[in-house]
Amino acid sequence: MATFLYKLGRLAFRRRRYVALIWVALLALAGFGAASASTATSSSFSIPGTEAQKAFDLLEQRFPGGSADGATARVVFKAPDGQKMTDPANKAEVKKIAGDLKSGSDQIASVTDPYTGNAVSKDGSTAYVSVSYKVNSMELTDGTRSALEDAGHTAQKSGMTVEIGGDALQAMPETGATEIIGVAIAAVVLVITFGSLIAAGLPLLTALIGVGIGVSTITALANVLDLGSTTSTLAMMIGLAVGIDYALFIVSRYRAELADGREREEAAGRAVGTAGSAVVFAGLTVVIALVGLAVVNIPMLSKMGFAAAGTVAIAVLIALTLVPAMMGFAGKRVMGRKARKAAEAENRPEAKPNMGTRWARFVLRRPVWVLLVGVIGLGAIAVPAASLEMGLPDDGSQPTSTTQRRAYDLLSDGFGPGFNGPLMVVVDTANSSDGKTAAKQVSDEISGIPGVVAVTPAQFNKAGDTAMITVVPKDRPSSTETENVVHAIRDTGKDIRSDTGAEVLVTGSTAMNIDFSQKMNDALLPYLALVVGLAFLLLMLVFRSVLVPLKAALGFLLSVVAALGAVVAVFQWGWLGSLFGVEQTGPIMSMMPIFMVGVVFGLAMDYEVFLVTRMREAYVHGEKPGQAIVTGFKHGARVVTAAAVIMMAVFAGFIGSSEQMIKMIGFSLAIAVFFDAFVVRMAIVPAVLALLGKRAWWLPRWLDRLLPNVDVEGEGLRKELGETPSDGEGRGDAQGERELARV
């Protein structure tokens, strides 16, 4: 592989004008497609294999035109002190607003009058108007949303408190600000790392081109493939991350080759042949992690994973072709004056060791202590992960400054906490001899379940073979008590089916959230086994070792569990919650653990591959195990540190979001990258390698013959170029060997 990539790098360098023209043309083509495509809406959300989804599909079939997937809103009114919502003036105002809403948009399916729909609290202080729409929240027009908001403003003028809840006010996800902040921080870190504006600009420029092509392609195909509006956000986040990382690795190696006195074209070829090999396999691990989301069997997640994986593949291709082409345009300016002086000083025998070298030698002297501190520290942080509770956020997790949260609180005060998450019980009586009697039995049985405060009479469809029953639980939607009520209803339904033949199914947003969380929880371990197992095989090809991939996988699991522990401590327990703007503690978002595993696994393997391949390369070229560790850190620590800091800054920018979900994802990714890059890769990895010595690179002979030699370290490339290890290679660094001998 190294030989092929070496030739590809030289070709791209020589034919840089054609290479650059091809990528610019692809960017223009993707941009034209995105501009011509219609605006993306939210993708259809389904959870195959769950009871809630089965009930939802049954409602779509038996109640045609019911807009079961349409957006909903609740306009909540609270009477001024000393008044009631049943007072004539307040009643007239509410009825007028309900009438205005009906005529305010052709997207509205129905508007419920609170005075005929039993939507006034017992004490008369609170009432609400329910609004159902024909389309989902992402397809609502600005005019429809404005009509809803204007209705609230009109009622406020009469002295009533008015708040609006539901998903109708859910806006399209906004992007741009955090990405700009992340790019700005990345630019500063790159300038500090390279000491050259040209060198710093190359990774940024090529990463933005790659992200532009990937996101534009997703936008162009969004409606055709039902990708949804959030897919491009995920692709942008991951594409920007790996795009900067991969270009950073190539440019760093190119500068090192120039510092060794090689010609520019030769340096570009060697950079792509060596660091490019690491980029290919690092990219493959990210693709495996993202494509592996398909095991969850949720179409929305699968499509997001495939789309993001495509963006990663583009980032790899750009690193191998466009980056060397741009280095050709940059010329010697890729090495600034200060950078050239620093490289010359570093290559002098009497040069002071850099920070990476000094840290590696420190670890060689005390590997046991470094290993114990790293493992025990992460283990202690991981303890809260044992208490992980997963769920999906609702309006109750919104900041108190939002109208959705205030509407949620008004309904909780007026009707009880469970009123914000009613359960929809669907009774299929097609196989029952007496459907009405069966539905009546269902209502009676559910009324006796602890935690249920209200059960509405059954409403049958025109055919009379399906009934809907609304159940209001006592506790808030995201509580464990409400989850227990759902399970109790389902257990009761099994008995009723055996008695009457009627099938009882529970759905609604609360039940869907519970089933979604359970499905994500059940998929977590199989997903981990898949991505870690495949990556183990891939890393065994790269490193020609059994223990190094095993150490990489175990280190990743340790950092992920520690990150989950930190997330539970902050967002579920509330520790340091005020520092991160956590206003409401609660269950951890169901998608977050698997999402974090996929993204962090890919980035962690980036750092592992780049750092350890430099050690493997040094070892294969003749250095002793201890000195190979020092060499790997000498050339790779600075680059890996810069890449990790950039990623942490990008992800941490999302912590400031007012959305609890975005805040949680930003925090989890930032802290996971910190643990993996600085504790696992920079401390635990060299400590383990120091203790293992030559055994780290052991591979059974039968397995060595079985595995293809991908030559990531460039040994075959050196032979083709007619090079042999220099006299200095093979003896190793005396100080490093003495330090290794002490352990």
XYZ file of C-alpha atoms in Angstrom:
743
model
C 0.000 0.000 0.000
C 2.768 2.439 0.918
C 4.308 2.069 -2.554
C 0.988 2.699 -4.311
C 0.241 5.750 -2.161
C 3.790 7.031 -2.702
C 3.214 7.003 -6.472
C -0.239 8.566 -6.017
C 1.218 11.373 -3.898
C 3.923 12.158 -6.466
C 1.383 12.062 -9.302
C -0.945 14.460 -7.482
C 1.992 16.764 -6.747
C 3.121 16.819 -10.413
C -0.391 17.120 -11.876
C -1.597 19.498 -9.187
C -3.479 21.767 -11.570
C -5.588 18.908 -12.927
C -6.176 17.471 -9.446
C -7.262 20.839 -8.060
C -9.499 21.428 -11.094
C -11.235 18.057 -10.613
C -12.012 18.738 -6.942
C -13.206 22.288 -7.647
C -15.443 20.913 -10.415
C -16.879 18.322 -8.013
C -17.536 21.054 -5.456
C -19.298 23.193 -8.077
C -21.353 20.224 -9.292
C -22.415 19.288 -5.743
C -23.191 22.932 -4.967
C -25.346 23.239 -8.085
C -27.225 20.079 -7.112
C -27.816 21.392 -3.600
C -29.016 24.761 -4.879
C -31.408 23.101 -7.330
C -32.881 20.650 -4.814
C -35.991 21.426 -2.825
C -35.639 22.215 0.886
C -35.110 19.134 3.026
C -37.676 18.223 5.654
C -37.306 15.954 8.635
C -36.886 12.321 7.667
C -39.656 9.878 8.435
C -39.066 8.429 11.899
C -39.866 4.809 12.578
C -38.751 2.150 15.057
C -39.266 -1.194 13.312
C -40.040 -4.149 15.542
C -41.493 -2.178 18.462
C -45.051 -2.233 19.812
C -45.365 1.552 19.630
C -44.504 1.506 15.905
C -46.913 -1.368 15.258
C -49.702 0.602 16.946
C -48.798 3.723 15.008
C -48.931 1.825 11.692
C -52.297 0.345 12.695
C -53.684 3.844 13.381
C -52.488 5.018 9.957
C -54.298 2.074 8.355
C -57.547 2.049 10.351
C -57.968 5.836 10.825
C -57.132 7.225 7.342
C -56.690 10.959 7.213
C -56.090 11.171 10.949
C -52.630 12.750 10.462
C -51.123 10.537 13.133
C -47.639 11.849 12.307
C -48.720 15.491 12.107
C -47.388 18.242 14.345
C -49.327 19.230 17.447
C -49.552 22.315 19.622
C -51.223 23.261 22.870
C -52.057 26.895 23.505
C -52.247 27.028 27.310
C -54.197 29.803 29.061
C -54.010 30.729 32.733
C -56.553 33.159 34.145
C -55.393 36.268 36.057
C -55.442 36.039 39.862
C -58.984 36.046 41.195
C -60.473 34.956 37.860
C -61.309 31.651 36.187
C -61.116 30.480 32.624
C -64.857 29.837 32.759
C -65.602 33.546 33.306
C -67.568 34.911 30.325
C -64.879 37.381 29.182
C -62.066 34.813 29.295
C -64.278 32.167 27.711
C -65.198 34.459 24.833
C -61.539 35.377 24.233
C -60.455 31.729 24.135
C -63.258 30.780 21.746
C -62.305 33.692 19.473
C -58.664 32.567 19.420
C -59.710 28.968 18.666
C -61.749 30.249 15.733
C -58.868 32.380 14.451
C -56.553 29.383 14.595
C -58.935 27.272 12.498
C -58.900 29.837 9.711
C -55.270 30.843 10.168
C -53.685 28.140 7.980
C -54.693 25.411 5.534
C -52.135 23.109 7.219
C -54.335 22.789 10.318
C -56.255 19.522 10.628
C -58.304 20.300 13.733
C -58.641 22.725 16.654
C -60.299 21.530 19.888
C -62.542 23.859 21.886
C -61.483 23.483 25.550
C -65.047 24.038 26.797
C -66.478 21.140 24.807
C -63.373 18.957 24.929
C -62.936 18.730 28.724
C -59.735 20.812 28.578
C -60.338 23.063 31.597
C -58.662 22.249 34.920
C -60.824 21.339 37.943
C -60.053 24.599 39.716
C -60.884 26.570 36.549
C -57.529 28.377 36.508
C -56.107 26.737 33.383
C -57.396 25.734 29.958
C -55.791 24.744 26.685
C -56.617 24.630 22.997
C -55.289 21.552 21.163
C -54.167 22.116 17.562
C -53.403 19.250 15.158
C -51.674 19.740 11.827
C -51.735 17.788 8.572
C -47.916 17.786 8.255
C -45.019 17.236 10.635
C -43.279 20.098 12.425
C -40.465 20.467 9.876
C -42.969 20.955 7.033
C -44.923 23.736 8.723
C -44.625 27.047 6.906
C -43.429 30.228 8.574
C -46.937 31.634 8.129
C -48.469 28.738 10.062
C -46.018 29.176 12.931
C -46.595 32.937 12.942
C -50.369 32.440 13.166
C -49.851 30.216 16.200
C -47.558 32.713 17.914
C -49.844 35.661 17.066
C -52.749 33.856 18.735
C -50.780 33.761 21.957
C -49.850 37.434 21.768
C -53.488 38.412 21.197
C -54.632 36.549 24.322
C -51.902 38.110 26.445
C -53.345 41.552 25.766
C -56.478 40.527 27.662
C -54.434 39.888 30.807
C -54.236 36.087 30.617
C -50.958 34.181 30.778
C -50.499 32.354 27.479
C -47.785 29.820 26.585
C -47.472 27.424 23.646
C -46.227 23.835 23.899
C -45.916 20.929 21.508
C -43.628 20.294 18.552
C -45.263 22.793 16.189
C -42.816 25.501 17.263
C -39.838 23.195 16.748
C -37.693 25.011 14.223
C -35.273 23.596 11.688
C -31.859 22.979 13.295
C -29.677 26.054 12.943
C -26.031 25.590 12.052
C -23.141 27.881 11.291
C -22.147 29.779 14.436
C -20.564 26.884 16.282
C -18.850 25.613 13.140
C -17.350 29.071 12.538
C -16.082 29.193 16.129
C -14.602 25.718 15.730
C -12.867 26.629 12.476
C -11.460 29.818 14.044
C -10.045 27.880 17.007
C -8.688 25.256 14.612
C -6.891 27.984 12.658
C -5.237 29.346 15.805
C -4.121 25.863 16.923
C -2.766 25.049 13.458
C -0.796 28.296 13.268
C 0.739 27.584 16.678
C 1.492 23.988 15.671
C 3.074 24.726 12.298
C 4.378 28.257 12.797
C 3.280 29.030 9.236
C 0.070 30.530 7.905
C 0.384 28.573 4.651
C 0.827 25.237 6.436
C -2.039 26.058 8.801
C -4.314 27.063 5.940
C -3.878 23.833 3.952
C -5.770 21.512 6.360
C -8.510 24.096 6.806
C -8.966 24.726 3.087
C -8.989 21.072 2.065
C -11.267 20.082 4.969
C -13.771 22.783 4.021
C -13.733 21.644 0.379
C -14.389 18.057 1.470
C -17.194 19.091 3.834
C -18.647 21.318 1.116
C -18.806 18.422 -1.349
C -20.194 15.991 1.220
C -22.848 18.274 2.702
C -23.903 19.629 -0.702
C -24.335 16.093 -2.027
C -26.436 15.163 1.019
C -28.556 18.287 0.541
C -29.056 17.496 -3.142
C -30.192 13.928 -2.373
C -32.028 14.663 0.893
C -35.573 14.432 -0.442
C -34.820 11.593 -2.845
C -33.279 9.390 -0.136
C -35.359 10.776 2.783
C -32.200 11.827 4.631
C -33.728 14.562 6.751
C -32.441 17.927 7.879
C -30.189 16.652 10.685
C -28.109 14.350 8.483
C -26.083 17.191 7.002
C -25.327 18.546 10.490
C -23.824 15.216 11.574
C -21.874 14.915 8.314
C -20.559 18.461 8.710
C -19.419 17.848 12.293
C -17.621 14.581 11.551
C -16.372 15.607 8.109
C -14.792 18.766 9.481
C -13.192 16.798 12.311
C -11.584 14.069 10.224
C -10.861 16.378 7.282
C -8.658 18.620 9.429
C -7.082 15.615 11.164
C -6.137 13.767 7.977
C -4.743 16.812 6.210
C -2.871 17.718 9.383
C -1.192 14.298 9.424
C -0.110 14.527 5.760
C 1.186 18.114 5.980
C 3.071 17.336 9.196
C 4.846 14.361 7.590
C 5.590 16.404 4.453
C 7.289 19.080 6.529
C 9.304 16.406 8.340
C 10.491 14.996 5.005
C 11.457 18.482 3.807
C 13.372 19.027 7.044
C 15.336 15.835 6.255
C 16.530 17.482 3.044
C 14.340 15.748 0.452
C 13.059 17.411 -2.705
C 9.459 18.647 -2.602
C 7.953 16.042 -4.945
C 9.801 13.225 -3.201
C 8.726 14.588 0.196
C 5.085 14.694 -0.947
C 5.275 11.109 -2.199
C 6.821 9.836 1.026
C 4.318 11.793 3.146
C 1.376 10.207 1.323
C 3.071 6.798 1.279
C 3.611 6.726 5.045
C 1.176 9.091 6.805
C -1.301 8.441 3.984
C -1.368 4.755 4.865
C -2.308 5.690 8.423
C -5.013 7.998 7.058
C -6.531 5.205 4.932
C -6.853 2.814 7.842
C -7.961 5.510 10.268
C -10.656 6.483 7.772
C -11.742 2.861 7.441
C -12.267 2.612 11.205
C -14.457 5.725 11.147
C -16.462 4.340 8.222
C -16.921 1.029 10.081
C -18.171 2.873 13.161
C -20.661 4.959 11.163
C -21.934 2.227 8.861
C -22.244 0.010 11.932
C -25.133 2.181 13.104
C -27.255 0.057 10.785
C -27.257 -2.728 13.429
C -29.599 -0.576 15.536
C -32.259 -1.099 12.816
C -33.597 2.435 12.957
C -33.745 3.733 9.356
C -33.073 7.350 10.328
C -29.849 6.438 12.165
C -28.722 4.110 9.383
C -29.120 6.836 6.763
C -27.293 9.351 8.940
C -24.442 6.879 9.413
C -24.125 6.082 5.705
C -24.222 9.764 4.730
C -21.566 10.709 7.293
C -19.430 7.725 6.219
C -19.547 9.033 2.659
C -18.251 12.402 3.860
C -15.389 10.634 5.687
C -14.502 8.734 2.510
C -14.316 12.059 0.655
C -12.017 13.416 3.394
C -9.662 10.447 2.911
C -9.549 10.901 -0.879
C -8.879 14.619 -0.490
C -6.042 13.941 1.964
C -4.413 11.557 -0.520
C -4.800 13.715 -3.644
C -5.773 17.342 -3.067
C -3.472 17.867 -0.062
C -0.266 16.921 -1.971
C -1.518 19.004 -4.906
C -1.987 22.043 -2.658
C 1.451 21.442 -1.140
C 2.792 21.719 -4.676
C 1.133 25.125 -5.075
C 2.419 26.271 -1.670
C 6.042 25.519 -2.517
C 8.614 26.076 0.203
C 6.273 28.513 1.929
C 4.736 25.528 3.700
C 7.832 25.830 5.905
C 7.845 29.282 7.501
C 11.109 30.874 8.545
C 10.603 30.055 12.196
C 9.564 26.506 11.284
C 12.691 26.008 9.152
C 14.936 27.288 11.936
C 13.169 25.069 14.452
C 13.563 22.031 12.194
C 17.259 22.742 11.675
C 17.780 23.146 15.403
C 15.857 19.960 16.152
C 17.999 17.939 13.744
C 21.271 19.030 15.349
C 22.802 16.369 17.635
C 22.983 18.771 20.558
C 19.358 19.925 20.072
C 17.128 19.988 23.139
C 14.511 17.168 23.024
C 10.991 18.349 22.285
C 8.089 17.931 24.695
C 6.943 14.651 23.108
C 10.401 13.131 23.509
C 10.692 14.233 27.126
C 7.231 12.851 27.972
C 7.967 9.494 26.300
C 11.207 9.156 28.278
C 9.329 9.983 31.478
C 6.835 7.204 30.760
C 9.683 4.787 29.997
C 11.118 5.475 33.448
C 7.803 4.995 35.290
C 5.442 2.914 33.103
C 3.738 1.112 36.004
C 2.885 4.325 37.840
C 1.654 6.055 34.676
C -0.504 3.030 33.811
C -1.994 2.780 37.317
C -2.779 6.502 37.556
C -4.408 6.518 34.109
C -6.522 3.390 34.599
C -7.568 4.130 38.187
C -8.373 7.762 37.333
C -10.588 6.854 34.378
C -12.103 3.984 36.340
C -13.140 6.339 39.141
C -14.719 8.763 36.669
C -16.557 5.848 35.026
C -18.346 4.772 38.253
C -21.502 6.918 37.658
C -22.007 5.123 34.309
C -23.388 2.160 36.302
C -26.419 4.357 37.108
C -27.064 5.328 33.466
C -30.756 5.878 32.669
C -31.699 6.538 29.066
C -34.682 8.417 27.680
C -35.619 11.174 25.241
C -35.949 14.834 26.235
C -39.357 16.519 26.273
C -40.503 20.086 26.854
C -39.809 19.578 30.572
C -36.069 19.530 29.843
C -36.177 22.860 27.988
C -34.825 26.023 29.651
C -37.396 27.897 31.735
C -36.983 30.873 29.413
C -38.785 29.063 26.566
C -42.532 29.165 26.002
C -42.563 25.363 25.550
C -41.171 24.834 29.056
C -43.575 27.375 30.602
C -46.527 25.704 28.835
C -45.321 22.352 30.175
C -45.228 23.742 33.728
C -48.685 25.330 33.433
C -50.200 22.028 32.282
C -48.410 20.158 35.076
C -49.767 22.581 37.670
C -53.298 22.597 36.279
C -53.802 18.980 35.223
C -50.936 16.978 36.790
C -47.394 16.079 35.577
C -48.580 13.094 33.526
C -50.848 15.248 31.401
C -47.806 16.303 29.328
C -47.270 12.713 28.198
C -50.612 10.936 27.612
C -50.500 7.350 26.404
C -52.431 6.211 23.361
C -53.856 2.717 23.782
C -54.983 1.098 20.532
C -57.391 -1.846 20.760
C -57.584 -4.019 17.627
C -60.946 -5.804 17.908
C -60.948 -7.345 14.428
C -60.550 -10.831 15.906
C -62.881 -10.221 18.841
C -66.503 -11.414 18.940
C -67.640 -8.278 20.813
C -65.375 -5.285 20.180
C -67.211 -2.833 22.419
C -67.184 -5.195 25.376
C -63.475 -5.873 24.842
C -62.690 -2.141 24.686
C -64.732 -1.568 27.854
C -62.766 -4.303 29.619
C -59.491 -2.674 28.515
C -60.589 0.682 29.943
C -61.660 -0.893 33.244
C -58.448 -2.900 33.621
C -56.215 0.115 32.850
C -58.129 2.307 35.327
C -57.055 -0.035 38.116
C -53.322 0.141 37.320
C -51.324 2.112 39.938
C -50.035 5.378 38.485
C -52.999 5.952 36.125
C -55.114 9.020 36.933
C -57.492 9.217 33.943
C -58.797 6.979 31.156
C -60.999 8.368 28.364
C -63.869 6.356 26.819
C -62.950 4.272 23.780
C -63.347 5.970 20.374
C -63.984 3.547 17.482
C -63.196 4.046 13.811
C -65.912 3.908 11.145
C -65.409 0.186 10.563
C -65.774 -0.493 14.278
C -62.752 -2.790 14.394
C -60.288 -0.447 16.144
C -60.617 1.737 19.232
C -58.441 4.456 20.711
C -58.187 5.062 24.462
C -56.211 7.938 25.984
C -54.528 7.202 29.318
C -53.072 9.949 31.527
C -50.341 8.750 33.916
C -49.692 10.324 37.283
C -46.012 11.185 36.760
C -44.093 13.169 34.135
C -43.398 11.506 30.754
C -39.679 10.853 31.264
C -40.049 9.316 34.733
C -39.417 5.689 35.642
C -42.960 5.518 37.102
C -44.518 6.329 33.725
C -42.357 3.689 32.066
C -43.652 1.183 34.605
C -47.250 2.171 33.723
C -46.558 1.450 30.029
C -45.174 -1.989 30.843
C -48.128 -2.696 33.155
C -50.649 -1.812 30.413
C -48.844 -4.104 27.984
C -48.834 -6.949 30.498
C -52.568 -6.421 31.042
C -53.111 -6.437 27.287
C -51.631 -9.934 27.002
C -54.231 -11.302 29.428
C -57.081 -9.490 27.658
C -56.001 -10.910 24.307
C -56.125 -14.442 25.636
C -59.623 -13.782 27.049
C -61.280 -11.779 24.257
C -59.043 -12.035 21.178
C -58.578 -8.235 21.126
C -55.005 -7.007 20.728
C -53.945 -4.115 22.986
C -51.087 -1.872 21.841
C -49.594 1.209 23.526
C -48.212 4.106 21.498
C -47.989 7.897 21.620
C -44.869 10.041 21.988
C -44.166 8.795 25.517
C -44.422 5.112 24.566
C -42.396 5.731 21.395
C -39.665 7.344 23.497
C -39.645 4.399 25.898
C -39.412 1.861 23.066
C -36.754 3.919 21.302
C -34.659 4.079 24.468
C -35.012 0.340 25.019
C -34.018 -0.399 21.424
C -30.957 1.820 21.683
C -30.026 0.218 24.988
C -30.361 -3.287 23.528
C -28.269 -2.320 20.483
C -25.371 -0.753 22.414
C -23.451 -3.950 23.225
C -23.906 -5.560 19.751
C -22.819 -2.272 18.172
C -19.742 -2.098 20.401
C -18.879 -5.708 19.590
C -19.239 -5.072 15.856
C -17.162 -1.903 15.553
C -14.496 -2.987 18.043
C -14.256 -6.462 16.503
C -13.912 -5.230 12.919
C -11.504 -2.498 13.961
C -9.436 -5.090 15.867
C -9.009 -7.079 12.653
C -8.189 -3.917 10.713
C -5.598 -2.765 13.255
C -4.062 -6.241 13.259
C -3.407 -5.733 9.553
C -1.889 -2.312 10.209
C 0.359 -3.168 13.153
C 1.087 -6.875 12.449
C 0.398 -7.510 16.115
C -2.228 -9.055 18.392
C -1.532 -7.128 21.578
C -1.400 -3.609 20.099
C -4.951 -3.779 18.604
C -6.209 -5.394 21.818
C -4.679 -2.576 23.853
C -6.201 0.000 21.474
C -9.698 -1.487 21.806
C -9.543 -1.810 25.595
C -8.222 1.739 25.932
C -11.090 3.041 23.800
C -13.676 1.229 25.916
C -12.120 2.703 29.062
C -12.292 6.265 27.712
C -15.904 5.827 26.506
C -17.121 4.433 29.831
C -15.330 7.268 31.657
C -17.003 9.805 29.355
C -20.402 8.209 30.024
C -19.683 8.445 33.752
C -18.943 12.152 33.414
C -22.157 12.689 31.412
C -24.256 10.873 34.040
C -22.631 12.878 36.863
C -23.361 16.235 35.181
C -26.665 15.725 33.352
C -28.368 13.002 35.399
C -27.029 13.691 38.900
C -26.515 17.436 38.454
C -22.883 17.596 39.635
C -21.358 20.864 38.373
C -24.584 21.255 36.382
C -24.726 25.028 36.871
C -21.228 25.310 35.382
C -22.478 23.778 32.126
C -25.907 25.450 32.165
C -27.879 22.300 33.068
C -31.247 23.593 34.276
C -33.081 20.260 34.502
C -31.510 16.887 35.291
C -33.026 13.726 33.915
C -32.356 10.612 31.819
C -29.497 10.658 29.334
C -30.652 11.068 25.728
C -31.081 7.595 24.232
C -29.092 8.259 21.069
C -26.146 9.819 22.876
C -24.192 6.692 23.990
C -24.241 5.007 20.561
C -23.641 8.309 18.784
C -20.687 9.030 21.086
C -19.279 5.526 20.625
C -19.339 5.880 16.836
C -17.809 9.346 16.610
C -15.233 8.961 19.383
C -14.220 5.497 18.229
C -13.352 6.867 14.821
C -11.373 9.798 16.200
C -9.645 7.625 18.812
C -8.462 5.214 16.153
C -7.181 8.192 14.144
C -4.887 9.123 17.013
C -3.956 5.489 17.708
C -3.078 4.749 14.097
C -1.080 7.919 13.529
C 0.863 7.723 16.798
C 1.556 3.986 16.896
C 2.285 3.581 13.169
C 5.208 5.995 13.689
C 6.431 3.677 16.464
C 5.848 0.617 14.298
C 7.673 2.281 11.417
C 10.675 3.050 13.622
C 10.690 -0.486 15.041
C 10.486 -2.145 11.601
C 13.290 0.103 10.352
C 15.585 -1.196 13.072
C 15.033 0.770 16.260
C 14.729 -0.987 19.621
C 11.242 -1.008 21.250
C 12.053 1.725 23.798
C 13.523 4.097 21.239
C 10.646 3.378 18.830
C 8.252 4.729 21.475
C 10.397 7.859 21.833
C 10.569 8.313 18.055
C 6.808 7.953 17.713
C 6.209 10.649 20.318
C 8.943 12.884 18.924
C 7.210 13.087 15.546
C 3.564 12.413 16.449
C 2.757 13.846 19.875
C 2.577 17.464 18.737
C 0.304 16.649 15.808
C -2.019 14.387 17.809
C -2.224 17.011 20.558
C -3.160 19.697 18.035
C -5.780 17.458 16.418
C -7.323 16.620 19.803
C -7.413 20.244 20.948
C -9.130 21.251 17.697
C -11.773 18.557 18.094
C -12.376 19.395 21.746
C -12.827 23.062 20.892
C -15.300 22.274 18.087
C -17.385 19.945 20.248
C -17.204 22.148 23.351
C -18.740 24.986 21.348
C -22.044 23.077 21.408
C -22.157 23.092 25.229
C -23.410 26.673 25.113
C -26.550 25.631 23.221
C -29.898 26.199 24.909
C -31.032 22.760 23.697
C -30.325 20.109 26.329
C -29.739 17.464 23.664
C -27.117 19.519 21.783
C -25.496 20.558 25.057
C -25.199 16.902 26.127
C -23.708 15.767 22.812
C -21.166 18.608 22.821
C -20.080 17.851 26.390
C -19.879 14.083 25.865
C -17.789 14.314 22.688
C -15.425 16.953 24.113
C -14.769 15.055 27.345
C -14.435 11.710 25.515
C -11.821 13.122 23.121
C -9.942 14.580 26.106
C -9.887 11.251 27.953
C -8.938 9.229 24.880
C -6.293 11.535 23.404
C -4.522 12.754 26.536
C -5.019 9.907 29.029
C -5.311 6.757 26.899
C -3.185 7.521 23.804
C -0.614 9.797 25.456
C -0.188 7.952 28.775
C -1.670 4.456 28.926
C -0.560 3.418 25.412
C 3.180 4.190 25.805
C 3.158 2.737 29.323
C 1.706 -0.563 28.087
C 4.080 -0.671 25.112
C 7.036 0.014 27.426
C 6.041 -2.892 29.675
C 5.483 -5.241 26.741
C 8.732 -4.418 24.911
C 9.234 -6.605 21.839
C 6.215 -8.696 22.828
C 3.986 -5.779 21.751
C 4.820 -6.560 18.125
C 4.368 -10.332 18.424
C 2.247 -12.103 15.829
C 1.925 -15.902 15.517
C 3.702 -17.194 12.423
C 0.601 -18.893 11.058
C -1.355 -15.652 11.398
C 1.508 -13.654 9.872
C 1.363 -15.885 6.788
C -2.435 -15.626 6.655
C -2.730 -11.829 6.919
C -1.900 -9.787 3.799
C 1.007 -7.385 4.216
C -0.367 -3.871 3.669
C 3.041 -2.281 4.436
C 1.760 0.719 6.363
C 5.204 1.421 7.808
C 6.756 1.743 4.320
C 9.322 -1.047 4.538
C 8.511 -2.207 1.023
C 8.718 1.389 -0.178
C 12.224 1.745 1.237
C 13.329 -1.437 -0.484
C 11.884 -0.255 -3.801
C 13.742 3.028 -3.415
C 16.945 1.084 -2.737
C 17.368 2.343 0.818
C 18.768 0.408 3.760
C 18.708 1.356 7.441
C 21.399 3.835 8.270
C 24.167 2.969 10.670
C 22.396 4.792 13.435
C 19.190 2.829 12.980
C 18.864 -0.427 14.796
C 21.008 0.568 17.744
C 18.285 2.759 19.295
C 18.657 5.620 21.686
C 20.939 4.619 24.542
C 19.097 6.685 27.122
C 15.736 5.270 26.038
C 17.039 1.694 26.245
C 18.559 2.267 29.669
C 15.228 3.660 30.887
C 13.341 0.650 29.459
C 15.812 -1.749 31.099
C 15.020 -0.312 34.526
C 11.359 -1.433 34.485
